[in-house]
XYZ file of C-alpha atoms in Angstrom:
127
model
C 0.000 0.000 0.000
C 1.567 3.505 -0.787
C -0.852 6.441 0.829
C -1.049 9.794 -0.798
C 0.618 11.420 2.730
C 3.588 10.775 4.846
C 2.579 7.478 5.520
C 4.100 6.010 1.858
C 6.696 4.169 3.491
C 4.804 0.703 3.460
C 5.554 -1.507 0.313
C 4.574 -4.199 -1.349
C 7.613 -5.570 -3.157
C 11.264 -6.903 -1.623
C 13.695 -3.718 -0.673
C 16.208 -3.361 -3.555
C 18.412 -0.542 -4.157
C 18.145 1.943 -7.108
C 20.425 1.220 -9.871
C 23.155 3.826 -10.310
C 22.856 6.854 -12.599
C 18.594 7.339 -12.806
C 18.479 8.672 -16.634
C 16.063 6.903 -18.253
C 13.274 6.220 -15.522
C 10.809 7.968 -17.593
C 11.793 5.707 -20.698
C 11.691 2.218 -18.105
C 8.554 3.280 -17.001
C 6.734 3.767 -20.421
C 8.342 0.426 -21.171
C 7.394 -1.619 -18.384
C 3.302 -0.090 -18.966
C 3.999 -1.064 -22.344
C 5.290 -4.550 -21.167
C 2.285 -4.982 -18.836
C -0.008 -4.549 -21.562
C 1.301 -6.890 -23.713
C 1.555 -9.679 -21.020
C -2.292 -9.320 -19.845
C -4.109 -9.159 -23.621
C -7.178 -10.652 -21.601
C -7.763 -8.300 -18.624
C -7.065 -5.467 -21.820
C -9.774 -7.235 -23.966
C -12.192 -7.719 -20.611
C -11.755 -3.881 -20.420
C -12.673 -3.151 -23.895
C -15.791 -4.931 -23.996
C -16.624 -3.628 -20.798
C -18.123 0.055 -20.198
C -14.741 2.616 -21.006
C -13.363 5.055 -18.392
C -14.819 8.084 -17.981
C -12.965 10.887 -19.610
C -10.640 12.581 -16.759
C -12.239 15.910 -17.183
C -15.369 14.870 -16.376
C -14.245 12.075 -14.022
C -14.459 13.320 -10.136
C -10.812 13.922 -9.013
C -9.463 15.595 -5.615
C -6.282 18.195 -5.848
C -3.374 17.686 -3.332
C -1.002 19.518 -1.719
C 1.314 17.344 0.340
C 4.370 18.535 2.252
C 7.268 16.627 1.887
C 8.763 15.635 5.174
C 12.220 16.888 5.994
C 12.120 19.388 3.086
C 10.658 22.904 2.679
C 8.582 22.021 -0.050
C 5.242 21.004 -1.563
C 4.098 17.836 -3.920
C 1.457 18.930 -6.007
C -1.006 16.672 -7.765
C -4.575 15.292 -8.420
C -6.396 11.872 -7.708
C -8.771 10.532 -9.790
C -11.474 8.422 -8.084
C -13.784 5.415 -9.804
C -16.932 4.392 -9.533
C -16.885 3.003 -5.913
C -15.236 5.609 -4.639
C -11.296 4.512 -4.102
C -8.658 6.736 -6.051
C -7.610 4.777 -9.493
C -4.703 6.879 -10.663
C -2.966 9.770 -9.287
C -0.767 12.506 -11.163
C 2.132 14.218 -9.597
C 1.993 17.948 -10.956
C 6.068 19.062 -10.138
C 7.146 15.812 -12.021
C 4.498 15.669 -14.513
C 3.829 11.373 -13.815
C 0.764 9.854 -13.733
C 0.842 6.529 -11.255
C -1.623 3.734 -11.290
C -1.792 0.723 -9.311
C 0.535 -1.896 -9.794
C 2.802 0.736 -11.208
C 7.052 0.222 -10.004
C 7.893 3.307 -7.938
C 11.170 4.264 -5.791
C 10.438 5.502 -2.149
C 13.536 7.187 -0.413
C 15.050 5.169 2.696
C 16.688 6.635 5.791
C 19.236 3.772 6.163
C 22.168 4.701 4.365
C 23.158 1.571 2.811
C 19.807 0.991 0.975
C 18.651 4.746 -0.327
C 15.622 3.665 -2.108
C 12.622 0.834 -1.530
C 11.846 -0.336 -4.751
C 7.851 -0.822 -4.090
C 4.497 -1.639 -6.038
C 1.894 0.582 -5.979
C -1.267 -1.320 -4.613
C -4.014 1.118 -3.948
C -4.017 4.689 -3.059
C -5.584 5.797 0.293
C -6.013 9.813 1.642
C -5.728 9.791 5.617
């Protein structure tokens, strides 16, 4: 579970460090959607014959301002909800992402010889 506040820290997947350098993330996360598509052709078709996402628009979304802790600034973005009621994507504003669940994402660590958690995004929760 990753929350849209200061309680992110919980993961889903093993703790990994982040590869060295970090050019590219943008490009191995439009690959690994890309991937994900390809490798679940059923749950893509199920969706198609199924009724289609609202447009964002005109879907019901909630802005956020979250401070980031031990820094002087601000995260800026907007959660989309669905049809029951739980948020289905979110989009981070200052980096210009859009995460949905199941999506890869690196959460900074305190302990100094593992800097990032590598996690999976499960759900997204406001407290």
């Amino acid at each position: 579970m990753v929350s849209l506040d200061q309680g992110g820290e919980q993961c889903a997947a093993g703790k990994q460090e982040r590869p060295p350098g970090g050019a590219g993330d943008a490009c191995d996360e439009r690959a690994m959607r890309a991937e994900r598509a390809e490798t679940e052709p059923a749950v893509a078709a199920e969706a198609a014959g199924a009724e289609s996402e609202p447009d964002p628009a005109s879907a019901e979304y909630d802005d956020f301002a979250m401070p980031v802790a031990g820094k002087s600034r601000v995260v800026r973005g907007r959660g989309w909800r669905g049809a029951d009621g739980d948020y289905v994507r979110y989009k981070c504003f200052d980096d210009n992402v859009e995460y949905l669940p199941g999506d890869s994402v690196y959460i900074e660590s305190n302990q100094k010889d593992q800097p990032y958690f590598i996690c999976t995004i499960q759900d997204f929760r406001r407290s």
